[in-house]
Coordinates of C-alpha atoms in Angstrom, one line a residue:
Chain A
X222 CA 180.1 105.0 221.2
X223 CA 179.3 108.4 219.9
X224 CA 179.4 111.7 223.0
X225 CA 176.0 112.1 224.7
X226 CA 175.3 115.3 226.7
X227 CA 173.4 115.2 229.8
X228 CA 172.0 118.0 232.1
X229 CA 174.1 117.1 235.6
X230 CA 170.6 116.8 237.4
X231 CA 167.0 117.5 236.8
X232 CA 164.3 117.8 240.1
X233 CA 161.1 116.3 239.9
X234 CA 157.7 116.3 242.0
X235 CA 156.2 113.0 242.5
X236 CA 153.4 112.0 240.5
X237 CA 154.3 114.3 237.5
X238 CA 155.9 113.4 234.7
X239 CA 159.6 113.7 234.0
X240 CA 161.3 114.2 230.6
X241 CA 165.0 113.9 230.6
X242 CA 167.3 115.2 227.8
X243 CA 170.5 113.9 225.5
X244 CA 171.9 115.1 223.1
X245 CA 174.2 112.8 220.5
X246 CA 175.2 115.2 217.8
X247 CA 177.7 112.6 216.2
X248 CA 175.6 109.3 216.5
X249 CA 175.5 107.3 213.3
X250 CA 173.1 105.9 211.4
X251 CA 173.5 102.1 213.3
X252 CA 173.9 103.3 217.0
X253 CA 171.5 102.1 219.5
X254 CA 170.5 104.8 221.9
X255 CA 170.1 103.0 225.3
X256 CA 169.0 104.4 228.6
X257 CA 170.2 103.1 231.8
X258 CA 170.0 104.1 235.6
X259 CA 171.1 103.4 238.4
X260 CA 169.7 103.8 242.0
X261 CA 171.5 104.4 245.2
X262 CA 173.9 101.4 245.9
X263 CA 172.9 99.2 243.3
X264 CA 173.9 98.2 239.9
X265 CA 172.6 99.9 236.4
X266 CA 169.6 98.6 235.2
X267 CA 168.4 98.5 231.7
X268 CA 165.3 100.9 231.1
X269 CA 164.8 101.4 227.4
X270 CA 166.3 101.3 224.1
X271 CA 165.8 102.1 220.6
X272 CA 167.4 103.2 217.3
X273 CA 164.8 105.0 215.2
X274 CA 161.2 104.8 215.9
X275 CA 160.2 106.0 219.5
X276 CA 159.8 103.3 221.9
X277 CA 157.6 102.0 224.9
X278 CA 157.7 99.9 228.3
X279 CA 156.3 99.0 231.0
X280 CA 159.5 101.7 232.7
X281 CA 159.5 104.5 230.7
X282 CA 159.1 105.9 226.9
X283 CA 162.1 106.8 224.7
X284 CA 161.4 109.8 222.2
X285 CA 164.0 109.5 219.3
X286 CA 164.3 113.0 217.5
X287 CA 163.7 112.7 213.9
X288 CA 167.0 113.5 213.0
X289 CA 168.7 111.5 215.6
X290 CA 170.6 114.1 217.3
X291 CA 168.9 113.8 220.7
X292 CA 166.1 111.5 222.4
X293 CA 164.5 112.2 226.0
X294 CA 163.6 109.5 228.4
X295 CA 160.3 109.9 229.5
X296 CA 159.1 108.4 233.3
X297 CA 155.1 109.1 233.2
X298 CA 154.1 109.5 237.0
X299 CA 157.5 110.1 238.9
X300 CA 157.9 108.1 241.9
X301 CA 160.5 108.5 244.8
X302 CA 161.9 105.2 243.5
X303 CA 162.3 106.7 240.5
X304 CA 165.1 109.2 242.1
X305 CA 168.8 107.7 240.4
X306 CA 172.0 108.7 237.7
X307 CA 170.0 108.2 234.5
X308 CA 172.8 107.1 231.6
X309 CA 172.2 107.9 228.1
X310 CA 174.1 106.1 225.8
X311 CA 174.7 105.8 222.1
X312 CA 175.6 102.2 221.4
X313 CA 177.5 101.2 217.8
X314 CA 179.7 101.3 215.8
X315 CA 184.0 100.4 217.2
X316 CA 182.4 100.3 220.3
X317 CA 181.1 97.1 219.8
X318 CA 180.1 94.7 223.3
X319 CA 181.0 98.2 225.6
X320 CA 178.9 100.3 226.5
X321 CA 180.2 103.6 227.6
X322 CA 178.8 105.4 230.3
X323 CA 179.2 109.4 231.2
X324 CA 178.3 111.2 234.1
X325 CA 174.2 111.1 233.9
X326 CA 171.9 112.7 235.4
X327 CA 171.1 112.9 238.9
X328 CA 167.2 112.7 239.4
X329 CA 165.8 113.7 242.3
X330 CA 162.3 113.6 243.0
X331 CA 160.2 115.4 245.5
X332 CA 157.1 113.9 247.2
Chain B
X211 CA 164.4 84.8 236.6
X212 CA 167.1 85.3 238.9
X213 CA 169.7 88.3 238.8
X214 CA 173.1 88.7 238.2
X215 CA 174.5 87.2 241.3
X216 CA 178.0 88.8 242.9
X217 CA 180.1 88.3 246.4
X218 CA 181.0 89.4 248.3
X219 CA 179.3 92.8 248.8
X220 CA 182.0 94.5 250.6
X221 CA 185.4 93.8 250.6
X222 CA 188.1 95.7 252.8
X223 CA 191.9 94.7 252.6
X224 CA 195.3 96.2 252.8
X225 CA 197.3 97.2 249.9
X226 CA 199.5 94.7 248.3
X227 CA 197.3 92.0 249.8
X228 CA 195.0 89.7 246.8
X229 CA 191.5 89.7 246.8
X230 CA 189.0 88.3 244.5
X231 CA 185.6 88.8 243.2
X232 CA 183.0 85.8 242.0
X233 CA 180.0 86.5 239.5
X234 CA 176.9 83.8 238.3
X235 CA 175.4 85.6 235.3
X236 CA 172.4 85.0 234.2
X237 CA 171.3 81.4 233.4
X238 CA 171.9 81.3 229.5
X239 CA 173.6 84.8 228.8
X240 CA 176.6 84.1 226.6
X241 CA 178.3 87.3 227.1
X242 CA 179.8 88.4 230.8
X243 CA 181.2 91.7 231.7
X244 CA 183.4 93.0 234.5
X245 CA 183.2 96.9 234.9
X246 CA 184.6 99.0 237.3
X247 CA 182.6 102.2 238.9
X248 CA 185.1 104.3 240.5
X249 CA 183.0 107.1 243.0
X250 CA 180.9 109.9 241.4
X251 CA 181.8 108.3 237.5
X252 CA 180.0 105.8 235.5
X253 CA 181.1 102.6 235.1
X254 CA 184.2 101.3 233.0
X255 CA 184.4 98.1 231.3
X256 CA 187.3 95.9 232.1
X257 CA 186.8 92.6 230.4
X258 CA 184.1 91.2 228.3
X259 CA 183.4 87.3 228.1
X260 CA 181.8 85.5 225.0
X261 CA 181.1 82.3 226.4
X262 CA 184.3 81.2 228.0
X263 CA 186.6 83.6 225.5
X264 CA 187.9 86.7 226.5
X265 CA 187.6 89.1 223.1
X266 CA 187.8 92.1 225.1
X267 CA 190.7 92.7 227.7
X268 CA 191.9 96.0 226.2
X269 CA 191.2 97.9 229.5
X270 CA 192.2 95.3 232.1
X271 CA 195.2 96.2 233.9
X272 CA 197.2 92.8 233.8
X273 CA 199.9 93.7 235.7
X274 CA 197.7 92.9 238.6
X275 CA 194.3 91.6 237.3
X276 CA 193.4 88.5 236.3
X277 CA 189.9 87.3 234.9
X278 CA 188.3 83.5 234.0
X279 CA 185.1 82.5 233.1
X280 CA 185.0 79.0 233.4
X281 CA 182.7 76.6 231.4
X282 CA 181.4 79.9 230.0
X283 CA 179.0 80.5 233.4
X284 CA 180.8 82.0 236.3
X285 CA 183.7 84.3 236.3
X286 CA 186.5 85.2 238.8
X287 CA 187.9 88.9 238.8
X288 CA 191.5 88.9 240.9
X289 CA 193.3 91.4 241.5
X290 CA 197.2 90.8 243.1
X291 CA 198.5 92.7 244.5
X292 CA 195.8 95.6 245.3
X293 CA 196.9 99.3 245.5
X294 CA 195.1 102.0 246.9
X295 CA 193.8 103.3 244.0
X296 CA 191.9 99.6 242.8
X297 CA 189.3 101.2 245.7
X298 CA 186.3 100.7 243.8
X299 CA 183.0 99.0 243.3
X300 CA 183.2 96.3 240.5
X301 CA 180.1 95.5 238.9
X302 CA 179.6 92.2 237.1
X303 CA 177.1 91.7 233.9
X304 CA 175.6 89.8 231.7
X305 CA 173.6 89.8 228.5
X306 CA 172.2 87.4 225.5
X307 CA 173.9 88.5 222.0
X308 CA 171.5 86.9 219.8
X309 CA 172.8 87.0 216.4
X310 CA 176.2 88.4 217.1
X311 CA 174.8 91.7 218.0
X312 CA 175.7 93.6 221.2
X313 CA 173.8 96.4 220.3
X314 CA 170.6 95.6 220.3
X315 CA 171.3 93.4 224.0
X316 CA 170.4 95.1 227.0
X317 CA 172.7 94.8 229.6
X318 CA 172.2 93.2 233.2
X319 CA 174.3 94.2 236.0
X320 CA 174.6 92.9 239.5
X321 CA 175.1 95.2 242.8
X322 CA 178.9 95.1 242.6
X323 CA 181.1 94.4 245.3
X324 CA 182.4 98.0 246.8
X325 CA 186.4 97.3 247.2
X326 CA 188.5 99.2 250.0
X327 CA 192.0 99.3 250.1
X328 CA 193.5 100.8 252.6

């Protein structure tokens, strides 16, 4: 998987929205950029992923810079459940079937 | 549909004592990981299971771990005998490659089972 950059955390207030940076420099043209997070004492969950084109859920929208070099995670109306690691990772390539997770993230949010 | 399912939740044993860790993926997912989160760091993959194959072991310590995935649905983690520094939580998952690709296949993980040695 190619590097990803991540601020160490980010503060939110509830109800607003919160856009969350990362920046993969290196990624190729095949690599998947995927968003996980993970909330206190639980496993990663999936939340979003996409390659080019930006990309919606019910969770969250993914905003894929037109060059590729960084996307932001976008959580609409911040809830307190919301508040977890977010992982941004760039999927492809030798790194086929493992994903590789960094540091994250830390979001808190305030109510 | 049901989650990844893992046990036990908590696990505390003296070193150079066995213990062992049991995952059910998800009903039809083909592919099974075993990942190990150790505190304040992301999780690192161990072992990844296509069906009941093993094509990626490269990070498993097998001097002491031991993985199976029988039938190509549940999996066993082991690990014998454990050293202070296996204190960890180990997170199972599970995902549907459709076409070959892992890329494209979001990942689902259970809530791990928090290992203590002491």
């Amino acid at each position: 998987d190619a590097k990803t950059t991540q601020p160490n955390s980010m503060e939110s207030n509830e109800e607003e929205p919160v856009h969350l940076p990362c920046n993969h420099s290196t990624i190729s043209g095949t690599d998947y950029i995927h968003w996980y997070r993970q909330l206190p004492s639980q496993g990663p969950e999936y939340v979003i992923h996409g390659l080019t084109s930006n990309v919606n859920n019910r969770m969250a929208s993914l905003a894929i810079a037109e060059d590729r070099k960084s996307s932001t995670l976008i959580l609409h109306r911040a809830t307190l459940r919301d508040a977890a690691v977010y992982y941004c990772i760039a999927h492809g390539g030798t790194s086929y079937g493992k994903l590789t997770f960094g540091q994250g993230t830390i979001l808190t949010v305030h109510p | 549909e049901a989650g990844v399912v893992q046990s036990p939740r908590y696990k505390i044993i003296e070193k150079k004592q066995p213990v062992a860790f049991w995952c059910n993926p998800i009903s039809g997912h083909n592919t099974l990981y075993w990942y190990r989160q150790n505190l304040g760091q992301g999780p690192e993959l161990l072992i990844r299971y296509e069906n009941e194959e093993a094509v990626d072991d490269s990070q498993l310590p097998k001097d002491r771990f031991s993985a199976e995935r029988l039938k190509g649905v549940d999996s066993t983690l082991k690990i014998q005998p454990a050293e202070l520094g296996d204190s960890a939580v180990y997170l199972c998952a599970s995902s549907l490659d459709q076409g070959g690709s892992s890329y494209n296949s979001p990942l689902h993980f259970g809530n791990g089972t928090r290992l203590t040695v002491t």
